[in-house]
Short mmCIF file of C-alpha atoms and ligand atoms in Angstrom, two decimals:
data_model
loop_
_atom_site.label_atom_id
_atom_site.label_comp_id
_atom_site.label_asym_id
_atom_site.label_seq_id
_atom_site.Cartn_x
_atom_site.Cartn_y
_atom_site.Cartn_z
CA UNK A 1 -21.27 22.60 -4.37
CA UNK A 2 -21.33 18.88 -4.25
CA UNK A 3 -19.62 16.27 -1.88
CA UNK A 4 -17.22 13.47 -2.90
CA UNK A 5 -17.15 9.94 -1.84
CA UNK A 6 -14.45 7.87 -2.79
CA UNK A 7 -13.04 4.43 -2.57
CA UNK A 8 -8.85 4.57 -1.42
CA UNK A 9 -7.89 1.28 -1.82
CA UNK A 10 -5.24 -0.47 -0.23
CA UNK A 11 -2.05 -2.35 -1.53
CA UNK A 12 -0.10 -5.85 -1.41
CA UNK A 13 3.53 -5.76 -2.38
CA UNK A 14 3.69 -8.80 -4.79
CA UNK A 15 7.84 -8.02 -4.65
CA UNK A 16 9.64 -5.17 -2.81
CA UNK A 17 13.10 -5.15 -3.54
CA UNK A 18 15.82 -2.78 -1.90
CA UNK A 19 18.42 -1.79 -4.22
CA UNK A 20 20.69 0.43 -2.59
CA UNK A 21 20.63 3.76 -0.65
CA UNK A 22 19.54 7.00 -2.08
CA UNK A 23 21.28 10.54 -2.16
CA UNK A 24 17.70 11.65 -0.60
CA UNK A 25 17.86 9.34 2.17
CA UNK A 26 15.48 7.34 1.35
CA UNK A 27 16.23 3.78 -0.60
CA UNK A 28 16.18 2.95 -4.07
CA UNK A 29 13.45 0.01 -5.13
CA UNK A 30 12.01 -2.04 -6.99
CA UNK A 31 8.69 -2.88 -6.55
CA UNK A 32 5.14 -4.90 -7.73
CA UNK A 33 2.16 -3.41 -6.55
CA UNK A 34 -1.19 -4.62 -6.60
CA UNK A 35 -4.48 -3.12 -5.66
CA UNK A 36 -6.64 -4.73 -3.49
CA UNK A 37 -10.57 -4.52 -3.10
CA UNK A 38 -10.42 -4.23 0.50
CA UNK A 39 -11.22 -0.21 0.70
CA UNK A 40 -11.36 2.78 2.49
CA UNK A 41 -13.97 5.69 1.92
CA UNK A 42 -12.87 8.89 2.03
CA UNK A 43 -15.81 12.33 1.84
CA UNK A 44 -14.73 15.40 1.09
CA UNK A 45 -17.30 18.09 1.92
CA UNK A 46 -16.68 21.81 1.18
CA UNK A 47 -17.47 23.73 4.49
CA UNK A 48 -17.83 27.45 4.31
CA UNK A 49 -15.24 28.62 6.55
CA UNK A 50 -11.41 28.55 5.22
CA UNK A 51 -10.32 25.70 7.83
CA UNK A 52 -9.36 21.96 6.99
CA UNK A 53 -11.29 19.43 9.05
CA UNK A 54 -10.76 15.64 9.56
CA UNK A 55 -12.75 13.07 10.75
CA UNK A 56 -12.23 9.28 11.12
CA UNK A 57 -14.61 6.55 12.86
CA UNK A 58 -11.16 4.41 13.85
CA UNK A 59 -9.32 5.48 17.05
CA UNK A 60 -5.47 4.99 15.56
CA UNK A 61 -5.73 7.86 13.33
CA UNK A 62 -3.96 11.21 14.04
CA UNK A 63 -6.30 13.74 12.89
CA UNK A 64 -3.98 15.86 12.08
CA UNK A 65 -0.94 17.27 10.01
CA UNK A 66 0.40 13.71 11.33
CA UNK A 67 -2.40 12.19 9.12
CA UNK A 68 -1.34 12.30 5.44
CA UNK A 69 -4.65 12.22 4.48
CA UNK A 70 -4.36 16.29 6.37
CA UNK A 71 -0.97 17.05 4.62
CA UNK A 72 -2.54 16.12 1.53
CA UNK A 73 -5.41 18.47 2.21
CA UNK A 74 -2.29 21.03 2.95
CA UNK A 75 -0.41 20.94 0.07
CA UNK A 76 -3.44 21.29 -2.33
CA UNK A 77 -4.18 24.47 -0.32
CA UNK A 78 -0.49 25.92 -0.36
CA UNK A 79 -0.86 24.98 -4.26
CA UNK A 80 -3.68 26.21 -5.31
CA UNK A 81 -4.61 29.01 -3.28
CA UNK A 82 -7.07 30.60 -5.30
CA UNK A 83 -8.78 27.55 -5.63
CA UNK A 84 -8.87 27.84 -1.50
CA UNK A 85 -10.26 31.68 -1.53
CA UNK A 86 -12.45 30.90 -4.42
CA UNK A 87 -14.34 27.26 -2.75
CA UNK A 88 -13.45 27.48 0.86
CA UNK A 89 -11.96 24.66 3.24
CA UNK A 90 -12.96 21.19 2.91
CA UNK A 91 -14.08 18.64 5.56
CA UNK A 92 -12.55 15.21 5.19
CA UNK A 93 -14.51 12.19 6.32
CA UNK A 94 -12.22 9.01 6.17
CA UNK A 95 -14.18 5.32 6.77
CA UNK A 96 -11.26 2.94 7.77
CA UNK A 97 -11.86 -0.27 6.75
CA UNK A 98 -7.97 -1.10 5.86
CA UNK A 99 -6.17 -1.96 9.29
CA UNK A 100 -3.80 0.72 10.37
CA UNK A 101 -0.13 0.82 10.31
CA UNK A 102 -0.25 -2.21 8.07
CA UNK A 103 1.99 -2.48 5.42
CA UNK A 104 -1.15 -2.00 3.12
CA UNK A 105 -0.68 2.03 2.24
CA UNK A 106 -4.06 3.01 3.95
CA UNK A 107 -2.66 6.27 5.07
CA UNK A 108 -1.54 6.92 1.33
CA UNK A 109 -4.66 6.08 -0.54
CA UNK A 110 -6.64 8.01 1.46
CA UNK A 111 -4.59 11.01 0.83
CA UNK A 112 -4.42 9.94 -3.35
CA UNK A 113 -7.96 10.26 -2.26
CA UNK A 114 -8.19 13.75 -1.10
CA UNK A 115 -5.97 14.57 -4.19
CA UNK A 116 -8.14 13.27 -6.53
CA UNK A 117 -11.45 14.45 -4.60
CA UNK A 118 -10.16 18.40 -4.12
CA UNK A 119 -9.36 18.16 -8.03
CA UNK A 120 -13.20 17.12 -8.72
CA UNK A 121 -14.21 19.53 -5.91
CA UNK A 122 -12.15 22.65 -6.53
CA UNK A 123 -12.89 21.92 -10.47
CA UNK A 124 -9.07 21.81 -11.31
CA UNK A 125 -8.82 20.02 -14.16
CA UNK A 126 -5.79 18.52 -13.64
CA UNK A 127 -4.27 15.28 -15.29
CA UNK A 128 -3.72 11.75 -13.65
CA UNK A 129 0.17 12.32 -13.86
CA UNK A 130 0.17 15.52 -12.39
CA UNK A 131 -1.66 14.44 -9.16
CA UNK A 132 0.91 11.59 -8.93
CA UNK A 133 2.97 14.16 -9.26
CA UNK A 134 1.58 16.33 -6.34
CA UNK A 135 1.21 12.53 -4.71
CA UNK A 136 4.71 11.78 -4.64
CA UNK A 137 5.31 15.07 -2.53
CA UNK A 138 3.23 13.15 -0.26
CA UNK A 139 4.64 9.49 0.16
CA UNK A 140 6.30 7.46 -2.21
CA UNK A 141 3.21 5.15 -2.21
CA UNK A 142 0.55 8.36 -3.33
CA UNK A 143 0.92 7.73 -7.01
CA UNK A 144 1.00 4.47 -7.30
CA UNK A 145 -2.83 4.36 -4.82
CA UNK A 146 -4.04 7.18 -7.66
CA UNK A 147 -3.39 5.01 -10.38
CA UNK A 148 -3.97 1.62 -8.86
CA UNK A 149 -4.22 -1.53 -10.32
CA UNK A 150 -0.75 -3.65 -10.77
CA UNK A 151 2.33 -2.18 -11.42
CA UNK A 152 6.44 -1.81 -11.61
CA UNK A 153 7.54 0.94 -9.05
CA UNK A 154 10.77 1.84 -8.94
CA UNK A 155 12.68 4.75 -7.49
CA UNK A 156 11.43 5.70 -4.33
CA UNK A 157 8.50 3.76 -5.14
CA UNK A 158 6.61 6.54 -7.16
CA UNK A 159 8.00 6.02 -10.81
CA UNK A 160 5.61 3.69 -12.16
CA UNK A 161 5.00 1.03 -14.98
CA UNK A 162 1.34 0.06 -15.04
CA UNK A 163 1.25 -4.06 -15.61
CA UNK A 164 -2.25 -5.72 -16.77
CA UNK A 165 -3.78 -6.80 -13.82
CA UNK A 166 -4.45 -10.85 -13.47
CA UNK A 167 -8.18 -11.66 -13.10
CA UNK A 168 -10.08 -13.44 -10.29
CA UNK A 169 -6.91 -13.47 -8.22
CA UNK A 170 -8.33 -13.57 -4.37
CA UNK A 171 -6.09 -12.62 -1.26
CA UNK A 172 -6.17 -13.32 2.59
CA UNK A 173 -4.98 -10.64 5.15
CA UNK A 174 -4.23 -11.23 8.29
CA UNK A 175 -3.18 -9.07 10.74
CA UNK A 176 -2.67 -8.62 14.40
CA UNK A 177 -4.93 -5.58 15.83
CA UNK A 178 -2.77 -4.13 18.49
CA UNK A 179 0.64 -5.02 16.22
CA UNK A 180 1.65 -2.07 14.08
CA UNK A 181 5.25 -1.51 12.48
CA UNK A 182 6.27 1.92 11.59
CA UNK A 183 7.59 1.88 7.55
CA UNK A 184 10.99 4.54 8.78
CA UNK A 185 11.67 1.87 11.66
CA UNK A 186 12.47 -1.31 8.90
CA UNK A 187 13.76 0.96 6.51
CA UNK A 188 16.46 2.12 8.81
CA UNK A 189 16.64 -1.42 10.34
CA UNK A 190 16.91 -2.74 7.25
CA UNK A 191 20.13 -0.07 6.53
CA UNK A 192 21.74 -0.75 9.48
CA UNK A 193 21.94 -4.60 8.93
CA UNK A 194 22.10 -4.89 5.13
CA UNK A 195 24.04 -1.78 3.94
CA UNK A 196 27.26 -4.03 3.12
CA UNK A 197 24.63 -6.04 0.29
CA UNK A 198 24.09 -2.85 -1.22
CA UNK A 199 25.63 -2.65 -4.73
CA UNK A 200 28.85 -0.39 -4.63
CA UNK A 201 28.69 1.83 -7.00
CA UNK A 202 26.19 2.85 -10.44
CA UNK A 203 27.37 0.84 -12.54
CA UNK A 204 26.28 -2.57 -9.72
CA UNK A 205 23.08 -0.22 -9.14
CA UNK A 206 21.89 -0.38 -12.61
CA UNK A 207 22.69 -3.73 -13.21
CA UNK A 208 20.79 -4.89 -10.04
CA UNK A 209 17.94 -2.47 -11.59
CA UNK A 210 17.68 -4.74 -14.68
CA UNK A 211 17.08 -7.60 -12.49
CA UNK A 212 13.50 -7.55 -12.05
CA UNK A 213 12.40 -7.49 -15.48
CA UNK A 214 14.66 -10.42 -15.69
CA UNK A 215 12.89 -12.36 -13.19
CA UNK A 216 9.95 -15.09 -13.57
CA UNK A 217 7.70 -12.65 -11.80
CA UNK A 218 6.51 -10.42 -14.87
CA UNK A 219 6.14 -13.58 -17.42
CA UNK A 220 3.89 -15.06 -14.80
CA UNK A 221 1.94 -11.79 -14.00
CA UNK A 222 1.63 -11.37 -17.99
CA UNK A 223 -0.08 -15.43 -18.23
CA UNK A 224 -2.08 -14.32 -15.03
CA UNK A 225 -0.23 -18.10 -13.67
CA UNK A 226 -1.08 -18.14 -10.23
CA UNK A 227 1.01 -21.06 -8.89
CA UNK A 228 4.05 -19.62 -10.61
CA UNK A 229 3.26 -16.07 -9.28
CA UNK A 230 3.20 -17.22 -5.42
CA UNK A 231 6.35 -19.04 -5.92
CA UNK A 232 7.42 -15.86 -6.82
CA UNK A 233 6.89 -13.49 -4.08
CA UNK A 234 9.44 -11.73 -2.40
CA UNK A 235 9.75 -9.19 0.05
CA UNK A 236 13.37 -7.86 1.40
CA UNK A 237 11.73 -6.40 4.61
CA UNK A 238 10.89 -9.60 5.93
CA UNK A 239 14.40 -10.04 7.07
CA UNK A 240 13.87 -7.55 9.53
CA UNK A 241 10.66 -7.54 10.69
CA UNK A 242 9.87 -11.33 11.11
CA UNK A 243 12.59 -11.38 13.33
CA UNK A 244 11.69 -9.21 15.39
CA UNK A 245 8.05 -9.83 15.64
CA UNK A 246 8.36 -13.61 16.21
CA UNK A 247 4.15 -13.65 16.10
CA UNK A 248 4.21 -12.50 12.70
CA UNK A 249 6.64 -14.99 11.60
CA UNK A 250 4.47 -17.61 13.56
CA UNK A 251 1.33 -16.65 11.47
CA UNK A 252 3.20 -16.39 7.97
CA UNK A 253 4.36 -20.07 8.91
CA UNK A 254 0.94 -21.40 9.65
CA UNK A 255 -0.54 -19.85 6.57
CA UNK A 256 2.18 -21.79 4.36
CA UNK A 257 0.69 -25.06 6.32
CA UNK A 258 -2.62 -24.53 4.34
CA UNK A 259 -3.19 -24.92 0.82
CA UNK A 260 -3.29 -21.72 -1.01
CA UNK A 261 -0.91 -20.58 -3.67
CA UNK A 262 1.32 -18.28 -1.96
CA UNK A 263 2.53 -16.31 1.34
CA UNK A 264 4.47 -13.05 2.01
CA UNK A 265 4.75 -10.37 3.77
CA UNK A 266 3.29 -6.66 2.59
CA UNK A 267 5.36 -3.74 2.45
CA UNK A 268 6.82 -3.19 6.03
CA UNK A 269 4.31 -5.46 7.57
CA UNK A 270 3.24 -6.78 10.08
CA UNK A 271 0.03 -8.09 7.67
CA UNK A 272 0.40 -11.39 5.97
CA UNK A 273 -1.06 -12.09 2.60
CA UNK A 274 -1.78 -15.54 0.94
CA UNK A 275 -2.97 -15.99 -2.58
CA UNK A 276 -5.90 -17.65 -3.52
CA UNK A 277 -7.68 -19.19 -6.57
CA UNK A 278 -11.27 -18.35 -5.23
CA UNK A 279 -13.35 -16.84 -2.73
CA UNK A 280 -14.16 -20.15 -1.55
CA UNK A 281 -10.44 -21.29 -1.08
CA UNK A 282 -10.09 -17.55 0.66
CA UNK A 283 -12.79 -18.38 2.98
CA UNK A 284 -11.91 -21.79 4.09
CA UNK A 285 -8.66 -20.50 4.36
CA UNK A 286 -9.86 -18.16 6.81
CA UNK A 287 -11.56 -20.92 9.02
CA UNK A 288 -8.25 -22.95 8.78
CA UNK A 289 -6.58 -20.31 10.15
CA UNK A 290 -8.78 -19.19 12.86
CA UNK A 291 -9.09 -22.71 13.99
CA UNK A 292 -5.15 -23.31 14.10
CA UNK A 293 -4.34 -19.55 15.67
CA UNK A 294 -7.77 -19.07 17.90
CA UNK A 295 -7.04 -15.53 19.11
CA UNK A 296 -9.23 -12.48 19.70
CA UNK A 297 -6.33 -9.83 17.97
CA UNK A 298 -5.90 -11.90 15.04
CA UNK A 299 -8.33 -10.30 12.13
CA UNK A 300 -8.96 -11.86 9.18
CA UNK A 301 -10.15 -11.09 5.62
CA UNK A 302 -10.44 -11.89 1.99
CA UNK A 303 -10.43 -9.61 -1.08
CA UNK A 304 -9.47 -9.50 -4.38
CA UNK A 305 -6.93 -8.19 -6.87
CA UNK A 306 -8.19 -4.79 -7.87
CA UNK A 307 -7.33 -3.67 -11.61
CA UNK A 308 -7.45 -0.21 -10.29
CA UNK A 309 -6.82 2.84 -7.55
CA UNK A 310 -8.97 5.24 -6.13
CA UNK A 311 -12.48 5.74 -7.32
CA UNK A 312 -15.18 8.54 -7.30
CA UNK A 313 -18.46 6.44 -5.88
CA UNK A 314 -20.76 9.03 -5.03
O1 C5P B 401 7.47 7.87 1.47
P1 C5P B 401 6.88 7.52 2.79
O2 C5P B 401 6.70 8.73 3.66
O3 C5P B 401 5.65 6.68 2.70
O4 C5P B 401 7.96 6.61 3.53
C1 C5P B 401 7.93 6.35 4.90
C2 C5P B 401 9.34 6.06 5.38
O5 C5P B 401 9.81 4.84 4.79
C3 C5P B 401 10.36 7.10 4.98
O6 C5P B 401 10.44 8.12 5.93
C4 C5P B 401 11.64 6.30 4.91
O7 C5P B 401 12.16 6.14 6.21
C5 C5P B 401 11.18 4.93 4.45
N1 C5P B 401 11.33 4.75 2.99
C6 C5P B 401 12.59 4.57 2.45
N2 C5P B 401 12.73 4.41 1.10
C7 C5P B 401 11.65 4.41 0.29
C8 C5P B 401 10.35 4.57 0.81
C9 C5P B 401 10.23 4.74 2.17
O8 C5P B 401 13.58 4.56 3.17
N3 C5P B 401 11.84 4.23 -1.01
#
């Protein structure tokens, strides 16, 4: 039986949105995602023994049931347990190359990853929907990281709309190594400080639902207008953490001192993004902002928009 490599791609929130509480517990969104270039690699290996193994070259990552790479690996067992008995365990190999604890979903492509890799594997035949639907079980980011590309989420973040993705559309992450912001922490912060914006009722809800595809943001996604899309951004969860990490809010400040054509915030943080025109204006970027903030924990790249999610390689 053969091995899998694939590429698990992380995210950028281009607009997240919270609408309201849900009966679930978890909060209602809306959401732009976009795919970045910027990649993990995740192997899956059959081994002969009946065991799930994990395996990860960075030193942040649980490597275990905490990783959801593992509870991926878990559920497609408890699913398909014939599949199990019939192929045997697999061994997971995960590459980080997406910082950790970033606001960038590494944790969620890699298990989309393992979804889509034990489908190839275990020969399941089973349909892009219905491994976002065995994604969502996951995190609310899973489908979306199967699918990739850009795209409306709304719900918990796992009903999607798939958007044409703009072309040569470059990005600039930056993020501080030993920072890391947990995704339940500015949720519930979030909750506790902005429950009284939350609309009061269904009727408010679904009105407040309509609003994104009311906004500038799709009509400039749809004529790929850069400018007009980085005026655009928005991110609700920047209330919350920027205050509270006053180095973040430092380094989103000195970006927007630079010329590029937009900064925010991704997901839960704590990575900045800027938007970029080219590689070049990425790069230089970079050296603008390594000269103005010169320290040893701040890392640095540039990638690309991605058109799509994860991706058999090998
Ligand atoms: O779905 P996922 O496990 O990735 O979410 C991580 C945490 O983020 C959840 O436990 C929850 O606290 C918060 N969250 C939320 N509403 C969402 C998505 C995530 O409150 N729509």
């Amino acid at each position: 039986m053969r091995s899998y490599s694939l590429a698990a791609p992380g995210k950028i929130n281009l607009h997240l949105e919270i609408l309201g509480d849900r009966p679930d517990g978890y909060h209602e969104l809306a959401m732009i995602l976009q795919s970045i270039e910027l990649s993990d690699i995740v192997t899956i290996t059959p081994l002969s023994t009946e065991a799930i193994r994990l395996h990860c070259n960075h030193n942040q990552v649980p490597l275990n049931k905490d990783n959801l790479a593992f509870k991926a690996a878990e559920l497609m067992v408890a699913k398909f347990p014939a599949a199990f008995a019939q192929w045997g365990g697999v061994e997971i190999t995960i590459e980080k190359n997406l910082p950790v604890a970033a606001g960038l979903a590494g944790g969620s492509s890699n298990a989309a990853a393992v979804i889509v890799g034990l489908n190839l594997l275990w020969d399941l035949g089973l349909t892009q929907p219905q491994l976002q639907e065995l994604g969502a079980g996951i995190g609310s980011d899973v489908p979306f990281c199967i699918s990739g590309g850009t795209a409306i989420a709304t719900g918990r973040g796992e009903t999607l709309d798939n958007l044409v993705t703009p072309p040569e559309i470059y990005v600039l992450l930056a993020k501080y190594r030993s920072l890391a912001v947990s995704t339940a922490w500015a949720y519930q912060t979030y909750r506790q400080q902005f429950s009284h914006t939350y609309p009061p009722d269904s009727q408010a809800l679904a009105a407040r639902k309509t609003k994104l595809s009311e906004t500038d943001l799709l009509q400039t996604i749809a004529h790929q207008d850069l400018d007009r899309l980085g005026k655009s951004l928005y991110n609700d969860l920047e209330k919350v953490v920027l205050p509270a990490h006053s180095q973040v809010a430092k380094l989103r400040q000195t970006l927007e001192s630079f010329p590029n054509s937009g900064v925010m915030m991704s997901g839960s943080g704590p990575t900045v993004f800027a938007l970029c025109s080219s590689q070049q204006q990425g790069e230089e970027l970079q050296r603008q902002l390594k000269a103005a903030l010169p320290e040893p924990d701040l890392e640095i790249w540039v990638t690309k928009f991605n058109s799509g999610g994860v991706k058999v390689i090998s």
